[in-house]
Structure formats: structure tokens, C-alpha cells
Tab-separated table of C-alpha atoms in Angstrom:
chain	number	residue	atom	x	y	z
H	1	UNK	CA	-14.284	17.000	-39.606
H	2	UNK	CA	-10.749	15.980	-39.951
H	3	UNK	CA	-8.485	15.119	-36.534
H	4	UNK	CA	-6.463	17.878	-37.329
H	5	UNK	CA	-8.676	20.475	-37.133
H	6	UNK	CA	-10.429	19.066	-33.911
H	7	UNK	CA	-7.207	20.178	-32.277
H	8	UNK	CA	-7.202	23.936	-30.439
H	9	UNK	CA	-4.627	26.016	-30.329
H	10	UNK	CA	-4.339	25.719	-26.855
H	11	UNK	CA	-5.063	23.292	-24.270
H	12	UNK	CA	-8.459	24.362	-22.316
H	13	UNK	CA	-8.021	25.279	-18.558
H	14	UNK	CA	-7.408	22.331	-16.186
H	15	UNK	CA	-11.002	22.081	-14.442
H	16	UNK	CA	-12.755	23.057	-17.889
H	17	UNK	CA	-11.924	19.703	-19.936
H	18	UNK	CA	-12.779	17.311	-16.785
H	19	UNK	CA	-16.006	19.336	-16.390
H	20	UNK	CA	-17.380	19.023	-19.712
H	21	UNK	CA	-17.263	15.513	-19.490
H	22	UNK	CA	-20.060	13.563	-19.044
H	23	UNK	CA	-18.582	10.360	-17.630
H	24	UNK	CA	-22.116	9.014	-16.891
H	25	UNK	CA	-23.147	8.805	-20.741
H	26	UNK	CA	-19.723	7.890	-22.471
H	27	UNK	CA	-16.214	6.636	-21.707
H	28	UNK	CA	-12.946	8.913	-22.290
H	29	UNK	CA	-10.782	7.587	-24.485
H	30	UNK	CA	-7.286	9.780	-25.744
H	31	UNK	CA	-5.805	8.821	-28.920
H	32	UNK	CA	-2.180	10.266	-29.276
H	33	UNK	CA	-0.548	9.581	-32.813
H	34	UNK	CA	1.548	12.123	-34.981
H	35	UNK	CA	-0.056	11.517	-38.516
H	36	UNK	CA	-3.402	12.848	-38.536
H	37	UNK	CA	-4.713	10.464	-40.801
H	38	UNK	CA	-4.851	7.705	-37.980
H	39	UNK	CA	-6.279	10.287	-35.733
H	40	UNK	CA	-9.329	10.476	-38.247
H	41	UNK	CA	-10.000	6.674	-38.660
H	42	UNK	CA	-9.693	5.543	-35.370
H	43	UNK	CA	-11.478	9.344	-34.335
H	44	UNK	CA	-14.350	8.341	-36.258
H	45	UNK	CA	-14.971	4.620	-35.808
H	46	UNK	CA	-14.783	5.167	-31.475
H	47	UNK	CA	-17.352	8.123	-31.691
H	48	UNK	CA	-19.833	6.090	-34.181
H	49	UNK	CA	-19.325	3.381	-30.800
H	50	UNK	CA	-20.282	6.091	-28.175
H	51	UNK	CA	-17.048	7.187	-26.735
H	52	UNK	CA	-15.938	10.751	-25.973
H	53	UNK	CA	-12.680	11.008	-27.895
H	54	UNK	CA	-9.760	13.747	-27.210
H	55	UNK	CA	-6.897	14.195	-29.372
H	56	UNK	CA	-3.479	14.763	-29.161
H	57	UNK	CA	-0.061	14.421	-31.753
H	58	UNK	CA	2.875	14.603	-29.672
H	59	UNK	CA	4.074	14.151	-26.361
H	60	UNK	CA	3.757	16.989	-24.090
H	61	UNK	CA	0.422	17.699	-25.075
H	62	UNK	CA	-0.470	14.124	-24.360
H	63	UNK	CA	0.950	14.296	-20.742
H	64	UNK	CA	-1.334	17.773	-20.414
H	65	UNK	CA	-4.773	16.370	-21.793
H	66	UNK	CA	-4.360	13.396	-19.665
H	67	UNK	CA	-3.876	15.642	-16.323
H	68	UNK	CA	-6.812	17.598	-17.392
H	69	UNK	CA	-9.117	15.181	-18.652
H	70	UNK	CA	-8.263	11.757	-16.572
H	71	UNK	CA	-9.490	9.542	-19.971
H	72	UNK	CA	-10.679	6.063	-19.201
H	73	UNK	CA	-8.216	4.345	-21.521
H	74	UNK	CA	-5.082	6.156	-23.512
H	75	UNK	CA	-4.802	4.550	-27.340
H	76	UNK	CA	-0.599	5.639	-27.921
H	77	UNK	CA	1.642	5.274	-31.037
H	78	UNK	CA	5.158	4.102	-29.885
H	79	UNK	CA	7.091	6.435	-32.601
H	80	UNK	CA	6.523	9.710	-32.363
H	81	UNK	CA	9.347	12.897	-33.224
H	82	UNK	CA	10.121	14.250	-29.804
H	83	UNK	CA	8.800	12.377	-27.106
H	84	UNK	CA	7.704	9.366	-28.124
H	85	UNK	CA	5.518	6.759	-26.611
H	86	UNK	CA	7.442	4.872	-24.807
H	87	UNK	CA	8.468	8.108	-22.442
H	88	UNK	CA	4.767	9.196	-22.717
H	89	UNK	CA	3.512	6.106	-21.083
H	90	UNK	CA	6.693	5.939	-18.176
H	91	UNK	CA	5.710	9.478	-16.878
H	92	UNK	CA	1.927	8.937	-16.939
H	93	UNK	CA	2.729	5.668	-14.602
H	94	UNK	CA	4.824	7.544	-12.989
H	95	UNK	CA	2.097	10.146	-11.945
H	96	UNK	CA	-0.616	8.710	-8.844
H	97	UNK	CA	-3.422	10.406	-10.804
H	98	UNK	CA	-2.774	8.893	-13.866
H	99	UNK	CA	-0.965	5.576	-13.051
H	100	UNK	CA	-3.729	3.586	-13.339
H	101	UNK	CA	-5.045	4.082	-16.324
H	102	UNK	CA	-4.510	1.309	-19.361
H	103	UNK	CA	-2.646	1.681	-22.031
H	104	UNK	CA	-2.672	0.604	-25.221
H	105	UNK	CA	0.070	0.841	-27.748
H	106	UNK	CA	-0.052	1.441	-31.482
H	107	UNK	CA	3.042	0.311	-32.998
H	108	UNK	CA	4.306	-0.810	-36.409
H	109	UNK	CA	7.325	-2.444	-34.889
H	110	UNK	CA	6.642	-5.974	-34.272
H	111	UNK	CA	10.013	-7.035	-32.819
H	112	UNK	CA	9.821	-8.888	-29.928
H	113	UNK	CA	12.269	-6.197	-27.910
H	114	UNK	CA	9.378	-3.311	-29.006
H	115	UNK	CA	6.947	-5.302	-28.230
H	116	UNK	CA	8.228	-5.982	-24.393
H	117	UNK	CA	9.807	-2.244	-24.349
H	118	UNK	CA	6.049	-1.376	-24.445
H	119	UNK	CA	4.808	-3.814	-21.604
H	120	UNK	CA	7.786	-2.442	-19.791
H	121	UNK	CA	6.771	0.963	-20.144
H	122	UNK	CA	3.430	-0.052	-18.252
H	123	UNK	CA	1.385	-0.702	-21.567
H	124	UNK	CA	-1.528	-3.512	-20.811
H	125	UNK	CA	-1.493	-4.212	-24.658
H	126	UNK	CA	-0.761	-3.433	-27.984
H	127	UNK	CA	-2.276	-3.372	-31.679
H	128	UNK	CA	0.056	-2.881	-34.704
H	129	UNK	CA	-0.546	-0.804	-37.568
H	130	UNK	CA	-2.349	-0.631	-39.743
H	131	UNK	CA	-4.609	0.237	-37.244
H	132	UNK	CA	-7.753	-2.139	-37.524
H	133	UNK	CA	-10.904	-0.030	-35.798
H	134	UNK	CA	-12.813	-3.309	-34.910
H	135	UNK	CA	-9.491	-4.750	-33.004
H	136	UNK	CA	-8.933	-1.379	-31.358
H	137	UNK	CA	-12.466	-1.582	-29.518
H	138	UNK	CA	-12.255	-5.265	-29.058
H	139	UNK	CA	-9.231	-4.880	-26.647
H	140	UNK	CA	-10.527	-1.453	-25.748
H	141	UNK	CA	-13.573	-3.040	-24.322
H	142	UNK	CA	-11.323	-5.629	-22.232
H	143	UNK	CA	-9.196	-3.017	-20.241
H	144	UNK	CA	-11.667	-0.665	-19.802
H	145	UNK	CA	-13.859	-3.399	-17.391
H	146	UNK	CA	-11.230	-3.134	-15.563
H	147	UNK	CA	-10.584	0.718	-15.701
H	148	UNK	CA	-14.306	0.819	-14.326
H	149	UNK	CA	-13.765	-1.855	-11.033
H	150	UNK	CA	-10.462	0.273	-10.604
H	151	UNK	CA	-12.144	3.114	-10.108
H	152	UNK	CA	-14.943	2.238	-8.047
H	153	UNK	CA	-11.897	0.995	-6.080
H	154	UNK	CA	-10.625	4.185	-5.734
H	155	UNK	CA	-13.664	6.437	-5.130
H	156	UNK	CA	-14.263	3.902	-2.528
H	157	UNK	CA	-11.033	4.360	-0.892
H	158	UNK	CA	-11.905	8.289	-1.132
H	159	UNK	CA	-15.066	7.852	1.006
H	160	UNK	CA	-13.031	5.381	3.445
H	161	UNK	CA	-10.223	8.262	3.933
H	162	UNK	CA	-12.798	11.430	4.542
H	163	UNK	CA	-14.054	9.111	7.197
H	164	UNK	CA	-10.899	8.182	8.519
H	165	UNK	CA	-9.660	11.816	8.330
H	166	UNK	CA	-13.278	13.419	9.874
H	167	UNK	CA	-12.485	10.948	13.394
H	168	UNK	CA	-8.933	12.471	13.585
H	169	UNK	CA	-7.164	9.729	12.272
H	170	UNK	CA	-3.689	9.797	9.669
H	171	UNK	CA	-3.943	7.844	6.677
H	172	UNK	CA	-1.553	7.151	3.614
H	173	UNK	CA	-1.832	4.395	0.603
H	174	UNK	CA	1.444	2.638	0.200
H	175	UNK	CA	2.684	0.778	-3.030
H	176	UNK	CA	3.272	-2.540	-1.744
H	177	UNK	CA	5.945	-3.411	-4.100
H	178	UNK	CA	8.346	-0.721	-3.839
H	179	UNK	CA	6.677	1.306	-0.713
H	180	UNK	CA	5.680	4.271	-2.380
H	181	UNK	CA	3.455	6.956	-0.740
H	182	UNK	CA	0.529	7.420	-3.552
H	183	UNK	CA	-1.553	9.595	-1.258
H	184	UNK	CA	-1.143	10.662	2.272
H	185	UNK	CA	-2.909	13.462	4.517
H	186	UNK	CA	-1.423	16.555	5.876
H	187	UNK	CA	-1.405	14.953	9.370
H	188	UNK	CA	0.105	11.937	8.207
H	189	UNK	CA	2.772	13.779	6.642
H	190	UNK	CA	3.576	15.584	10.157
H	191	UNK	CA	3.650	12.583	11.575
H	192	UNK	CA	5.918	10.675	9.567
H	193	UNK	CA	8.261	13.385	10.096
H	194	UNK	CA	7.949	13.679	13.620
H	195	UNK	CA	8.299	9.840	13.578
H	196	UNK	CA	11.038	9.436	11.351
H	197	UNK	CA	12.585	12.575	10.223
H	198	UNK	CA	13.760	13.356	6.828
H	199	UNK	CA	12.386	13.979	2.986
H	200	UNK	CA	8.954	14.622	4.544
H	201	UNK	CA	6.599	16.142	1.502
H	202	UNK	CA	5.102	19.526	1.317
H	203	UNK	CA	2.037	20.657	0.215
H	204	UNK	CA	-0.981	23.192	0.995
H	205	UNK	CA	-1.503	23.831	4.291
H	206	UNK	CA	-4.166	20.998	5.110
H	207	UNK	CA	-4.135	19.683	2.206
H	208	UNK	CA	-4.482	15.880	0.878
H	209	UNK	CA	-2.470	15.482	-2.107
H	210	UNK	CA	-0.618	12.674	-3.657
H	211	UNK	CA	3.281	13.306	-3.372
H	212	UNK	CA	6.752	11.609	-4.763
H	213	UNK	CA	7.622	10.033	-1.768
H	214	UNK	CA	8.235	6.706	-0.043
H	215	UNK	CA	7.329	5.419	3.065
H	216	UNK	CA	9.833	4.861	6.178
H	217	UNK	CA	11.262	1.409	5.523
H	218	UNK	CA	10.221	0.449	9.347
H	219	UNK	CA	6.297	0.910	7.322
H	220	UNK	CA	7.032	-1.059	3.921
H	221	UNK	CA	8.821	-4.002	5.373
H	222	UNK	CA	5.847	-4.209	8.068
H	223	UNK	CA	3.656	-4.174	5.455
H	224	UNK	CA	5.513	-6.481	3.039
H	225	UNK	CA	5.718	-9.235	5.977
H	226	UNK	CA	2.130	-9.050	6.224
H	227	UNK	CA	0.748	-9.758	2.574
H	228	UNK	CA	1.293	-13.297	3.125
H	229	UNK	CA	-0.537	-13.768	6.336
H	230	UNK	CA	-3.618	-11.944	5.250
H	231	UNK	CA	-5.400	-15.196	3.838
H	232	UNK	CA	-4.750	-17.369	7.114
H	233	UNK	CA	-5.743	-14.218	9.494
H	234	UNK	CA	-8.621	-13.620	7.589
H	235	UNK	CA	-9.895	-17.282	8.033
H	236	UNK	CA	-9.149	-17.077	11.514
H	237	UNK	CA	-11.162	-13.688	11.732
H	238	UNK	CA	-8.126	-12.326	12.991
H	239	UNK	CA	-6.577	-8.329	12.186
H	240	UNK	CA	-3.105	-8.358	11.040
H	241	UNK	CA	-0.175	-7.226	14.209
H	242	UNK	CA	-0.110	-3.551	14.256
H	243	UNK	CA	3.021	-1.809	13.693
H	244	UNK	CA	3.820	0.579	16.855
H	245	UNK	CA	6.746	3.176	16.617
H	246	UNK	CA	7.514	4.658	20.098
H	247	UNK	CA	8.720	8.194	20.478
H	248	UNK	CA	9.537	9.119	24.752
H	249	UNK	CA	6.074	9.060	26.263
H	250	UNK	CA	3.984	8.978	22.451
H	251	UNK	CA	3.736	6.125	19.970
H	252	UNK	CA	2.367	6.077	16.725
H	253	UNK	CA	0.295	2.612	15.593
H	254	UNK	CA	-0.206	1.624	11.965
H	255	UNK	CA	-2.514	-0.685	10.620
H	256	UNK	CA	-3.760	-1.998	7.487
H	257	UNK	CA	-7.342	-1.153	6.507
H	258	UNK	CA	-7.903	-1.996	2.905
H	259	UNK	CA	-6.416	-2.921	-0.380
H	260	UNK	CA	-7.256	-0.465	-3.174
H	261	UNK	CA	-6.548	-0.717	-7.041
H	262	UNK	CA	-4.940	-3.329	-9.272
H	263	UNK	CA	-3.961	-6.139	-6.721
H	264	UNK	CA	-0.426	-6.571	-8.905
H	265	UNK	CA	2.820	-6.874	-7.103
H	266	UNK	CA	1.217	-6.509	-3.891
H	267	UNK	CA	-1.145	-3.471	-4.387
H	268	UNK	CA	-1.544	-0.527	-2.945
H	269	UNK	CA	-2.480	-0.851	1.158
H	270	UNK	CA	-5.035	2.674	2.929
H	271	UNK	CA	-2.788	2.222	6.501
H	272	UNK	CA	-4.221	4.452	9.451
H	273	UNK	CA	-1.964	5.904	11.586
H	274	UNK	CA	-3.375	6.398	15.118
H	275	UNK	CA	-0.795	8.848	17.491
H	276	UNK	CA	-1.536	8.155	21.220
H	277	UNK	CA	0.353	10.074	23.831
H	278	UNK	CA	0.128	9.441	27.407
H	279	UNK	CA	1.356	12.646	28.387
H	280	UNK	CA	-1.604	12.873	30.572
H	281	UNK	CA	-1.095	9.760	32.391
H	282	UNK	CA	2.135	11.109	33.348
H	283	UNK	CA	0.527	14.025	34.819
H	284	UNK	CA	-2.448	12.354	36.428
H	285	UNK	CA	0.761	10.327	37.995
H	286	UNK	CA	2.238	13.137	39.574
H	287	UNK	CA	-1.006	14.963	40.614
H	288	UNK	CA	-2.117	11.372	42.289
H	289	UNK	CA	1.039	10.958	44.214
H	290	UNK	CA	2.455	14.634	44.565
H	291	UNK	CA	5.392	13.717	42.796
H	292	UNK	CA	7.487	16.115	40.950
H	293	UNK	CA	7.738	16.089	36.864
H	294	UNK	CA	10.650	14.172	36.539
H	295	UNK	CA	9.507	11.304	39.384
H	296	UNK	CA	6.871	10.709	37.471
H	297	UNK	CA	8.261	10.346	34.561
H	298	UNK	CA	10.461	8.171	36.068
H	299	UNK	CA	8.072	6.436	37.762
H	300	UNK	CA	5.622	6.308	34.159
H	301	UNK	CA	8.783	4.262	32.549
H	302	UNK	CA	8.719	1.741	35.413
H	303	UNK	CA	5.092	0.676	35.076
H	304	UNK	CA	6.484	0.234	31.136
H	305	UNK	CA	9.127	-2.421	32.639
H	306	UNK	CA	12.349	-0.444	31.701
H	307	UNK	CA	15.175	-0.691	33.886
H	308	UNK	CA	17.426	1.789	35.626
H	309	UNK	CA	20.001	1.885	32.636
H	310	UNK	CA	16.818	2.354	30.449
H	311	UNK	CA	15.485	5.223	32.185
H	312	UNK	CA	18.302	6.934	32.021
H	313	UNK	CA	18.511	6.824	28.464
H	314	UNK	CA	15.196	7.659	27.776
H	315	UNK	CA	15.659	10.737	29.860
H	316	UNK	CA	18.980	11.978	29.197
H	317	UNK	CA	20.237	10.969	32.804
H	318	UNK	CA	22.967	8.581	34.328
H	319	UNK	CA	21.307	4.918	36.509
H	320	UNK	CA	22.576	6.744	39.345
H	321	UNK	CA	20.103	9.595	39.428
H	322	UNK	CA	17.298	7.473	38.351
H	323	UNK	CA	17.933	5.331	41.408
H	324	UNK	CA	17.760	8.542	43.459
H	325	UNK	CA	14.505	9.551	42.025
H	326	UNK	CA	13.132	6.378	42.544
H	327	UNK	CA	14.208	5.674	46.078
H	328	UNK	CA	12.076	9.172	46.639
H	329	UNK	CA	9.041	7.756	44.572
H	330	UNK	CA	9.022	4.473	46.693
H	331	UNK	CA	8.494	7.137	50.039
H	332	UNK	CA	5.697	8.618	48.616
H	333	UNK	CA	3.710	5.895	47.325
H	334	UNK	CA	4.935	3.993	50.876
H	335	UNK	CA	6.774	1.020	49.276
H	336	UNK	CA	10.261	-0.350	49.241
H	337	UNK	CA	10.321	-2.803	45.971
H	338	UNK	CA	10.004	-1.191	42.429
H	339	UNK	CA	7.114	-4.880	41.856
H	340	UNK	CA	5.247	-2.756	43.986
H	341	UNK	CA	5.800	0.940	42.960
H	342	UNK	CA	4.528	-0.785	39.968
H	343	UNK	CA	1.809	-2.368	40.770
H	344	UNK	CA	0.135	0.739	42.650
H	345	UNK	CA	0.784	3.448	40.159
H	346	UNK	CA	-0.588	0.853	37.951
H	347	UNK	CA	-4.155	0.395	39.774
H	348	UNK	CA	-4.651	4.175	40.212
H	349	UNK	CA	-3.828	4.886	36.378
H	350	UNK	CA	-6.236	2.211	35.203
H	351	UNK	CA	-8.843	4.057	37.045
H	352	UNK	CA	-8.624	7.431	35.223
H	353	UNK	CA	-7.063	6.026	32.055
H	354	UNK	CA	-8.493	2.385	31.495
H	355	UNK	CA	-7.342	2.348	27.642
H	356	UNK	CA	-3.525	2.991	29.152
H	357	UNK	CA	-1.534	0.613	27.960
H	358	UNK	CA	1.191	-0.841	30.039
């Protein structure tokens, strides 16, 4: 059977190719060359060595097979009519679901600027033509190793975020190097807008799907100034400093869990995101010490430490009035320094909310 007529007509439904895969017996390997001829040889000599081989001779169909079929390694010539390989291999790095798998070029350029125009592209290697079947699986067999620990990686990572998602928490995967978002939960999402406003992603109601986005740069320079502690901390059995972003009376803590995928550049970080709001100590506050709404919150930003100017920022009101509401606060509770306003409201908070942080 020639490669050419191994081709259909059109490209099978998404879930169909994926499914009739049997990843268990055979690793996926897409070859993607214009001139059928090298589709045969190399066709032939990778199923006589067990591999599942799909097809494709241009561009566009290359991009669709590898969405459907997720192959294990992606063999690509560099000149093609159209799109050619270069472009082929920047969008499927470009894509989370595909970005990590390796890519090999075939190429009958041997200039040094093709050669690094195909590394820069996010090729891992590259075999010039004529294509030499026996070369091909040699470096085939290299790259896909580490195809396999990648994505053991990232089924791992899967199992790690269901749990994470299953106890309520928010949870993304950040690109170290540049700060991309490569995955991130519905409730993350909310959050990060909440948080910080701005180009927040869309997607399915509840769904968990990678999206084009970056992270706030408050997350990726945390994170950045944190890769080279991780060694010392880890000696010391220590956790890396959480990041906390307040909001009023709510604050949302991130912290790193684990490193999934290639480790280059920094990797890509699973961060939970933990939102604690102590709207209820507030009203436990006011309950406790028949205050009104606004006394306690007033009174909820002292035990915080924040001074008069402080409070009245927080709550839209001038140092004057916050001095008012606290002289009334200081009858009620029966003191006459804000030391021990504090200390009071403090001991009858840490008895119905001990994990209050003050």
C-alpha cells in the first residue's frame, strides 16, 4: 500500500482517531512530508518496528491529525508548498496540548541558519535527506524516552489537580519562563479576575481547559524569585513563602505544589490558590460585642494593625469618622487604648475562629 493512498479524504472525527489508538501496544508517530515517496519508505520501515504511523502532506492537515490523534513524536519536512514546517512546528508549540511533543525535522537544507531556524521553531532534532530509516528510529527512540517520562508527568499532574479541585481548592500551571497559564480551573479563572481584573479567559461553564493567557505579573515574578531557593528550602525541609493578595476583608494565597513537564527554562509550576475570607469573623465581631456593621469592621482592621488613615481608606471614609467609630467601639468593649480594643477582640475571635489570622 502506497502513502498516498493511506490518506482519506477527510480527516476522521476528533474523538474517533484518539480512540482507535491503542497506546498500550504501539507508539504514535506522524510523518508529514509533501512527496509521497518519503511517506512510503519511512511509512514502511516504522510499521515493520511496531509503531502506529499516521500520515499527512501539508500543513493544515498536519496541525488537525495532531489535535486529534496527540502522536508520541511528529517526523516533519521543513519545505513544504503552503505552510511549511517551520510554521507547522511554531503553532503546535504554541498549542498546551500539543507543546510538548518532540519534533523532529526532515530537511535537505544543511545550512547552519536552517538548521538553527528549526531548533528555533521548537524542533529537538533533525535528520537530512535522503531520509536514512535506521537514523530516523535511532533518534526516534531517544526523544520518545522522554515523550514517555513527560507524560507520566502530566497524567500525574492530572490526578494531583482532580484532587486539588474535589477539596475546593483553585489551581493553574504556569510557564515559568514567560508566565503563561497552560491550564487553569474555572474557579481559578474567577478568581484571578476577581483578584486582578482584566483579560480573564472564558470557557464552558465549569470547565477545565487550557487557555491563551498569562498569569498576573504579581504570580510570575513570585514564582520566578522562588526557582532559585527551591534547592536550599528543600534541604532545610522548608515550603517556599506563599504569595498572599489581599482584597478588603478576603485574601487569596498561592503556593507552589509541583513541577510538571520538561524542567527547561524554569518549567511549568501546578500553584493552588486557596481564597479565605473572614467575613465571618467580622460578623462573629459584631454579634460578640453588639456592635454595628461598620464598628466592626472598623474594629476587624484594628486587630490587622492598620491605622486611622488606613481604615479610612480601606473603607471609603475620612480618619475623622474612623476615630468616631472607634471611640464608640472602645465603650462597648469597656476600654480606652486601641492596644487593648485589640487585644480583647483578639482573644474572643481566637475562640470561635482559631485559624484567624491576625
Amino acid at each position: 500500500m502506497t502513502a498516498t493512498a493511506m490518506l482519506p479524504t477527510h480527516a476522521p472525527p476528533l474523538d474517533a482517531t484518539a480512540q482507535a489508538l491503542d497506546r498500550t501496544r504501539a507508539d504514535v508517530v506522524l510523518i508529514v512530508d509533501d512527496v509521497p515517496d518519503n511517506l512510503a519508505v519511512l511509512h514502511d520501515a516504522l510499521e515493520e518496528s511496531g509503531y502506529t504511523v499516521l500520515v499527512a502532506t501539508n500543513g493544515e492537515t498536519a496541525l488537525s491529525r495532531a489535535a486529534q490523534a496527540l502522536p508520541d513524536v511528529v517526523l516533519l519536512d521543513a519545505m513544504m508548498p503552503g505552510m511549511d514546517g517551520f510554521e507547522v512546528a511554531r503553532r503546535l508549540k504554541g498549542l498546551p496540548a500539543t507543546a510538548h511533543i518532540p519534533i523532529i525535522f526532515m530537511t535537505g537544507l544543511t545550512e547552519t541558519e536552517h538548521l538553527v531556524a528549526a531548533l528555533d521553531a521548537g524542533g529537538v532534532d533533525y535528520v537530512t535527506k535522503p531520509i536514512k530509516p535506521k537514523e530516523v528510529l535511532a533518534r526516534m527512540n531517544v526523544h520518545l524516552q522522554g515523550a514517555r517520562r513527560a507524560r507520566q508527568e502530566i497524567r500525574q499532574a492530572g490526578q494531583a489537580r482532580n484532587a486539588l479541585d474535589a477539596f475546593g481548592y483553585a489551581s493553574i500551571t504556569v510557564r515559568a519562563s514567560d508566565g503563561r497559564l497552560m491550564w487553569q480551573t474555572a474557579l481559578a479563572r474567577e478568581l484571578l479576575h476577581g483578584y486582578f481584573g482584566g483579560g480573564a479567559a472564558t470557557g464552558a461553564a465549569g470547565e477545565a481547559v487550557p487557555v491563551p493567557a498569562f498569569a498576573p505579573a504579581p504570580v510570575t515574578e513570585w514564582l520566578q524569585a522562588q526557582l532559585p531557593r527551591l534547592a536550599d528550602l528543600a534541604v532545610q525541609q522548608l515550603e517556599p513563602p506563599r504569595l498572599v493578595v489581599e482584597q478588603g476583608a478576603r485574601r487569596l494565597s498561592f503556593s507552589l505544589h509541583q513541577q510538571t513537564g520538561d524542567s527547561e527554562g524554569g518549567g511549568d509550576w501546578l500553584i493552588v490558590m486557596r481564597e479565605v475570607s473572614d467575613a465571618a469573623v467580622i460578623e462573629a465581631m459584631g454579634l460578640s460585642f453588639k456592635l454595628t456593621a461598620r464598628e466592626a469592621e472598623v474594629l476587624y482592621w484594628l486587630v490587622k494593625g492598620k491605622t486611622n488613615r488606613d481604615i479610612g481608606d480601606i473603607l471609603g471614609a475620612s480618619p475623622a469618622t474612623v476615630k468616631k467609630h472607634l471611640e464608640r467601639v472602645y465603650v462597648k468593649l469597656g476600654v480606652e487604648t486601641r492596644t487593648a480594643a485589640a487585644g480583647i477582640a483578639m482573644a474572643r475571635i481566637r475562640q470561635t475562629h482559631p485559624q484567624f489570622e491576625g
